[in-house]
CSV table of C-alpha atoms in Angstrom, one decimal:
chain,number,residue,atom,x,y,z
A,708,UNK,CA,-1.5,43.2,-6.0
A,709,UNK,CA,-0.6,40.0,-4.7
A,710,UNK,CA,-0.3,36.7,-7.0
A,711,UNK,CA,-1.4,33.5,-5.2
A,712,UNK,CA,-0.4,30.4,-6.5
A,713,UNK,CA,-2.3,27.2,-6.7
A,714,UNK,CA,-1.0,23.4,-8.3
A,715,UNK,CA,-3.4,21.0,-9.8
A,716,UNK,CA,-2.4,17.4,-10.6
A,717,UNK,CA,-4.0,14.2,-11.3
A,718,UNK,CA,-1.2,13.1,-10.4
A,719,UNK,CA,0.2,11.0,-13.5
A,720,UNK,CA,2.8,8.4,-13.6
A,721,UNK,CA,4.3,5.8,-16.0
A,722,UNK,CA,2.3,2.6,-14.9
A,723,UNK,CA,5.2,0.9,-14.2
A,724,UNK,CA,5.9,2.6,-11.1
A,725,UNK,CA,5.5,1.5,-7.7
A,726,UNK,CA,2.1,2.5,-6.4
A,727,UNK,CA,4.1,3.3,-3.0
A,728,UNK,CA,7.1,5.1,-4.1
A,729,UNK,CA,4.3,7.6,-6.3
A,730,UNK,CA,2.4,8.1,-3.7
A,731,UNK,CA,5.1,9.0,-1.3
A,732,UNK,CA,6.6,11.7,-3.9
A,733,UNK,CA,3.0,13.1,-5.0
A,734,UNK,CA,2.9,13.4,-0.8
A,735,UNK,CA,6.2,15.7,-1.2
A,736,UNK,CA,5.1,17.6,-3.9
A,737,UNK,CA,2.0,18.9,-1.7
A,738,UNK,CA,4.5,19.2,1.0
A,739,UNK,CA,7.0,21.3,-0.7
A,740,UNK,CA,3.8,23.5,-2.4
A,741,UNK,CA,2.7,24.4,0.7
A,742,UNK,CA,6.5,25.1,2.1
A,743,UNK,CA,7.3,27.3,-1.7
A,744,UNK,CA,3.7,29.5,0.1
A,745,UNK,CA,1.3,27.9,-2.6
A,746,UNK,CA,-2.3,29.0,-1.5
A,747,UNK,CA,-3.9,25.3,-3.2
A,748,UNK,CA,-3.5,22.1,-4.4
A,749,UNK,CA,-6.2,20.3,-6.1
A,750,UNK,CA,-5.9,16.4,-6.7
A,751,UNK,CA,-7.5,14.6,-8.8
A,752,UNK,CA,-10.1,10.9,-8.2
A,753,UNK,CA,-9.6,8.3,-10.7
A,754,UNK,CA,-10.6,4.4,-9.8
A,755,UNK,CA,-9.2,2.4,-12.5
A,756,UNK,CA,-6.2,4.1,-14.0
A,757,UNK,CA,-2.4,2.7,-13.3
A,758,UNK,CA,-1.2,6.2,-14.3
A,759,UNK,CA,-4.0,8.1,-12.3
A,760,UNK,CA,-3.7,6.1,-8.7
A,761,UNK,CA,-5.6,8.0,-6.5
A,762,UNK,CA,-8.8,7.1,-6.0
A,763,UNK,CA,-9.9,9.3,-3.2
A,764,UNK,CA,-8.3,12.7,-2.8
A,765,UNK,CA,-9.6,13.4,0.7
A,766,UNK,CA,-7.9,9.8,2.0
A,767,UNK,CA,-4.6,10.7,0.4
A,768,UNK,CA,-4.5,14.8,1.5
A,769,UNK,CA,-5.5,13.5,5.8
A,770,UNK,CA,-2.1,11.9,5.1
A,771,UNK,CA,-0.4,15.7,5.0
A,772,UNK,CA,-2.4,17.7,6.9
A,773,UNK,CA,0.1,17.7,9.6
A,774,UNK,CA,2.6,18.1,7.3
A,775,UNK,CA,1.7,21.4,6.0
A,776,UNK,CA,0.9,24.8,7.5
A,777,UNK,CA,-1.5,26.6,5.4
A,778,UNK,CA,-2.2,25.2,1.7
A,779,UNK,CA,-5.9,24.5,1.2
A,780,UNK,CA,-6.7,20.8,-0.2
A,781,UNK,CA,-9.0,21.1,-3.4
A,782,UNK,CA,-10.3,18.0,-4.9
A,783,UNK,CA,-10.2,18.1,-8.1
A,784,UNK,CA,-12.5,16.4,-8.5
A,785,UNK,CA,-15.3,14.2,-6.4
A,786,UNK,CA,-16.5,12.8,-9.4
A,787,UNK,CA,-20.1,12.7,-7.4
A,788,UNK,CA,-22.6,10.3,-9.8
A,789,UNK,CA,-19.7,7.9,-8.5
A,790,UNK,CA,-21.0,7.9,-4.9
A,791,UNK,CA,-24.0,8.4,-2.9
A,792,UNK,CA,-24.6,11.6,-1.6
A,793,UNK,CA,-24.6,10.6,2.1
A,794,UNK,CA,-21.5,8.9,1.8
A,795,UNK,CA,-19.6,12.5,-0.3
A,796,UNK,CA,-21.4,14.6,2.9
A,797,UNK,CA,-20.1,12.6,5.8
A,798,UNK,CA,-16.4,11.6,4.1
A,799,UNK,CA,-16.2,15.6,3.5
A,800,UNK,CA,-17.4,17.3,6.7
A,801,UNK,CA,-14.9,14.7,8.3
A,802,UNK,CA,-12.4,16.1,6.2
A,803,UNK,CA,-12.9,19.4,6.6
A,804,UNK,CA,-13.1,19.0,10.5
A,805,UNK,CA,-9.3,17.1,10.1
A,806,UNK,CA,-8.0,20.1,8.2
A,807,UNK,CA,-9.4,22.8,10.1
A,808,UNK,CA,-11.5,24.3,7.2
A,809,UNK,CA,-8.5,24.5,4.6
A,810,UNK,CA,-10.7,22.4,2.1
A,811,UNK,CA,-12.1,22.9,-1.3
A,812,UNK,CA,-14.6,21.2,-2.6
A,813,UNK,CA,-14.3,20.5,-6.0
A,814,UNK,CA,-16.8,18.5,-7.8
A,815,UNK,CA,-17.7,17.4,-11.1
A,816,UNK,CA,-19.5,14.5,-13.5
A,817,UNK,CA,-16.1,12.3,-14.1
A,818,UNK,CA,-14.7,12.1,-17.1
A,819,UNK,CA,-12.5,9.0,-16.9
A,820,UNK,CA,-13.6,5.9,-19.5
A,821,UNK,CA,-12.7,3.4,-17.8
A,822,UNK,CA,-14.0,4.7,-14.6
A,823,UNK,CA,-17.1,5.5,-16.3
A,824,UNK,CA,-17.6,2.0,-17.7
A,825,UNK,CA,-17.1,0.2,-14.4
A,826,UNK,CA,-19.3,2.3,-12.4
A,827,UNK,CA,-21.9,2.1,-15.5
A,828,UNK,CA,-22.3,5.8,-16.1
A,829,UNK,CA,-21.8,6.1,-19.8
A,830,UNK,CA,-25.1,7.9,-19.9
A,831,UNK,CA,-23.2,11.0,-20.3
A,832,UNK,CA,-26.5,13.6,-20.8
A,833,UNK,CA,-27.0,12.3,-17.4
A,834,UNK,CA,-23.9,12.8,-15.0
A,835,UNK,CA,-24.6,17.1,-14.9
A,836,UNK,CA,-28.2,16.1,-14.0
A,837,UNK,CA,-26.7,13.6,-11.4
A,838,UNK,CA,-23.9,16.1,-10.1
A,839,UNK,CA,-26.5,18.9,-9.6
A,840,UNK,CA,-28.8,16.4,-7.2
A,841,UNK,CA,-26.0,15.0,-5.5
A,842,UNK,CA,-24.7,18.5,-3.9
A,843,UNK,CA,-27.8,20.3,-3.9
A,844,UNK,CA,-28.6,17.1,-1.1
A,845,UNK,CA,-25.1,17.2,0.4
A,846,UNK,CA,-26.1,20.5,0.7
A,847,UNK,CA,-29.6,19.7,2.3
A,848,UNK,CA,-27.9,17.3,4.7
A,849,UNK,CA,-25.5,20.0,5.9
A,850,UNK,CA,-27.7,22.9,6.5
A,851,UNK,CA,-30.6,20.2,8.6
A,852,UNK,CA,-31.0,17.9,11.4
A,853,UNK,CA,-32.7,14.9,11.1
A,854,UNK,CA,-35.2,13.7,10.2
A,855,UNK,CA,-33.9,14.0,6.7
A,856,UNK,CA,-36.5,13.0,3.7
A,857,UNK,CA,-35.1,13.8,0.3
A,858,UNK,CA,-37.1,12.3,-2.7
A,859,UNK,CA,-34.3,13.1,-5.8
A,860,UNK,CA,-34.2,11.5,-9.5
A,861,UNK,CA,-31.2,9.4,-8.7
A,862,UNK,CA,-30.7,9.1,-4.9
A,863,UNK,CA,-33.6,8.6,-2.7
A,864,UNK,CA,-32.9,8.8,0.7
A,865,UNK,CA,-34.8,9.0,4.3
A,866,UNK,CA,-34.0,9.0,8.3
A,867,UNK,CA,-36.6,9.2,10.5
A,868,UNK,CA,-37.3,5.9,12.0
A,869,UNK,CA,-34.0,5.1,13.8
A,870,UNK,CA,-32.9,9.1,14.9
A,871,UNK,CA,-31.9,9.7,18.6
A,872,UNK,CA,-31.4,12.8,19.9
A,873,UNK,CA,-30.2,11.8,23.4
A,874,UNK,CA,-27.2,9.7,21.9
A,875,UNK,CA,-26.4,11.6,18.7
A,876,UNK,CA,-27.7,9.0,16.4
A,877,UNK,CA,-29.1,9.5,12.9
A,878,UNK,CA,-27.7,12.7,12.7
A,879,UNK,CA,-25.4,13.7,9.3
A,880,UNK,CA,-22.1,15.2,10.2
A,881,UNK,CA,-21.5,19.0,9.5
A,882,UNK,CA,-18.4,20.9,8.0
A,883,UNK,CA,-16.2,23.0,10.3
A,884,UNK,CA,-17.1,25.8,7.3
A,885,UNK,CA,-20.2,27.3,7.5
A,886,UNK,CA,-22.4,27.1,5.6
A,887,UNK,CA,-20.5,24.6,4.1
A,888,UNK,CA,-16.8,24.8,2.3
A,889,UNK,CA,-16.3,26.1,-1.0
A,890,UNK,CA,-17.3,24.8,-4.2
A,891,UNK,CA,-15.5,24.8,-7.2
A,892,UNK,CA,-16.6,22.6,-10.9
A,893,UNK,CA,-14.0,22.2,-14.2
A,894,UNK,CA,-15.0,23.4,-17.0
A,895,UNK,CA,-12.8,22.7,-20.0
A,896,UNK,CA,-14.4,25.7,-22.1
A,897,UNK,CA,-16.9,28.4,-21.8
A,898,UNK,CA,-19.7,26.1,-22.7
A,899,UNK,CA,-19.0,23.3,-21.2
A,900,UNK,CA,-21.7,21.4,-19.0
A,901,UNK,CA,-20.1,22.4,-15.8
A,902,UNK,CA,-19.0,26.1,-16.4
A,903,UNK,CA,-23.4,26.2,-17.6
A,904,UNK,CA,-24.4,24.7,-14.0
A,905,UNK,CA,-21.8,26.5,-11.9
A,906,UNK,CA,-23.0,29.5,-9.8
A,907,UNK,CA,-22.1,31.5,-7.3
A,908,UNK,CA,-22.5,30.0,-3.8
């Protein structure tokens, strides 16, 4: 039986540091993962953290993708009541067109204070309810063409005025995976809210 390894990091660093030099060396750690035959990595999305300075996992792993030759980029995670659903689809089915379908989409409610606070989500019996919306409509988006009409709790949205097929517009972009990459959600214990939503895709 073979053991595949995988590396998860948020990545954390003293605050003092400089934001380039981190970045830079969290960049060689992915690099050297992948070169050591690590099967994942999975980086983490905080906004407001001087210890947790990534704030979009899919922006920072485009910048390795040619440096590596077969590691899969996890986020870990989209924190997705942080951004609107169309926004998560089209950023990820770029990504996962870049990478040539070595992505893994990990998602979750964020957890973050501070990140919480400024994007006013402290309404924490909420964020599953808004996590469960937002990629059951990515989801939607992926598998349609337009025109798209989704009525949800938290995110309404609708395309049918302005779509062109001739010229391509007012179309959503599409994964390189089909039917769309994997999913993955945390779950710190057995019972947590994410482990209770999580199913098999």
């Amino acid at each position: 039986m073979t053991i595949k390894l995988g590396m998860f990091t948020m990545p954390f660093h003293h605050p003092d540091r400089d934001y380039g030099a981190l970045l830079a060396e969290d960049q060689e750690a992915i690099v050297l993962a992948d070169r050591l035959g690590f099967s994942e990595a999975f980086v983490g999305e905080h906004f407001s953290s001087f210890s947790e300075r990534i704030t979009s996992p899919l922006m920072f792993f485009a910048t390795v993708i040619n440096r590596t030759k077969q590691i899969r980029f996890g986020t870990g995670v989209l924190n997705l009541p942080q951004a609107h659903p169309v926004q998560v689809a089209g950023h990820a089915a770029m990504f996962d067109q870049l990478c040539k379908g070595r992505f893994i989409m990990g998602i979750g409610p964020g957890g973050l204070v501070s990140d919480l606070e400024i994007f006013d989500l402290g309404q924490a019996e909420l964020r599953p309810q808004m996590v469960l919306e937002s990629i059951e409509t990515v989801l939607r988006l992926w598998a349609q063409d337009p025109p798209y009409e989704i009525d949800g709790k938290f995110w309404k949205i609708s395309l049918k005025k302005t779509v062109d097929e001739e010229t391509g517009i007012g179309y959503i972009h599409k994964p390189l995976q089909q039917p769309h990459p994997p999913i993955a959600m945390p779950g710190t214990s057995r019972n947590s809210p994410t482990m209770r939503s999580a199913r098999p895709s």
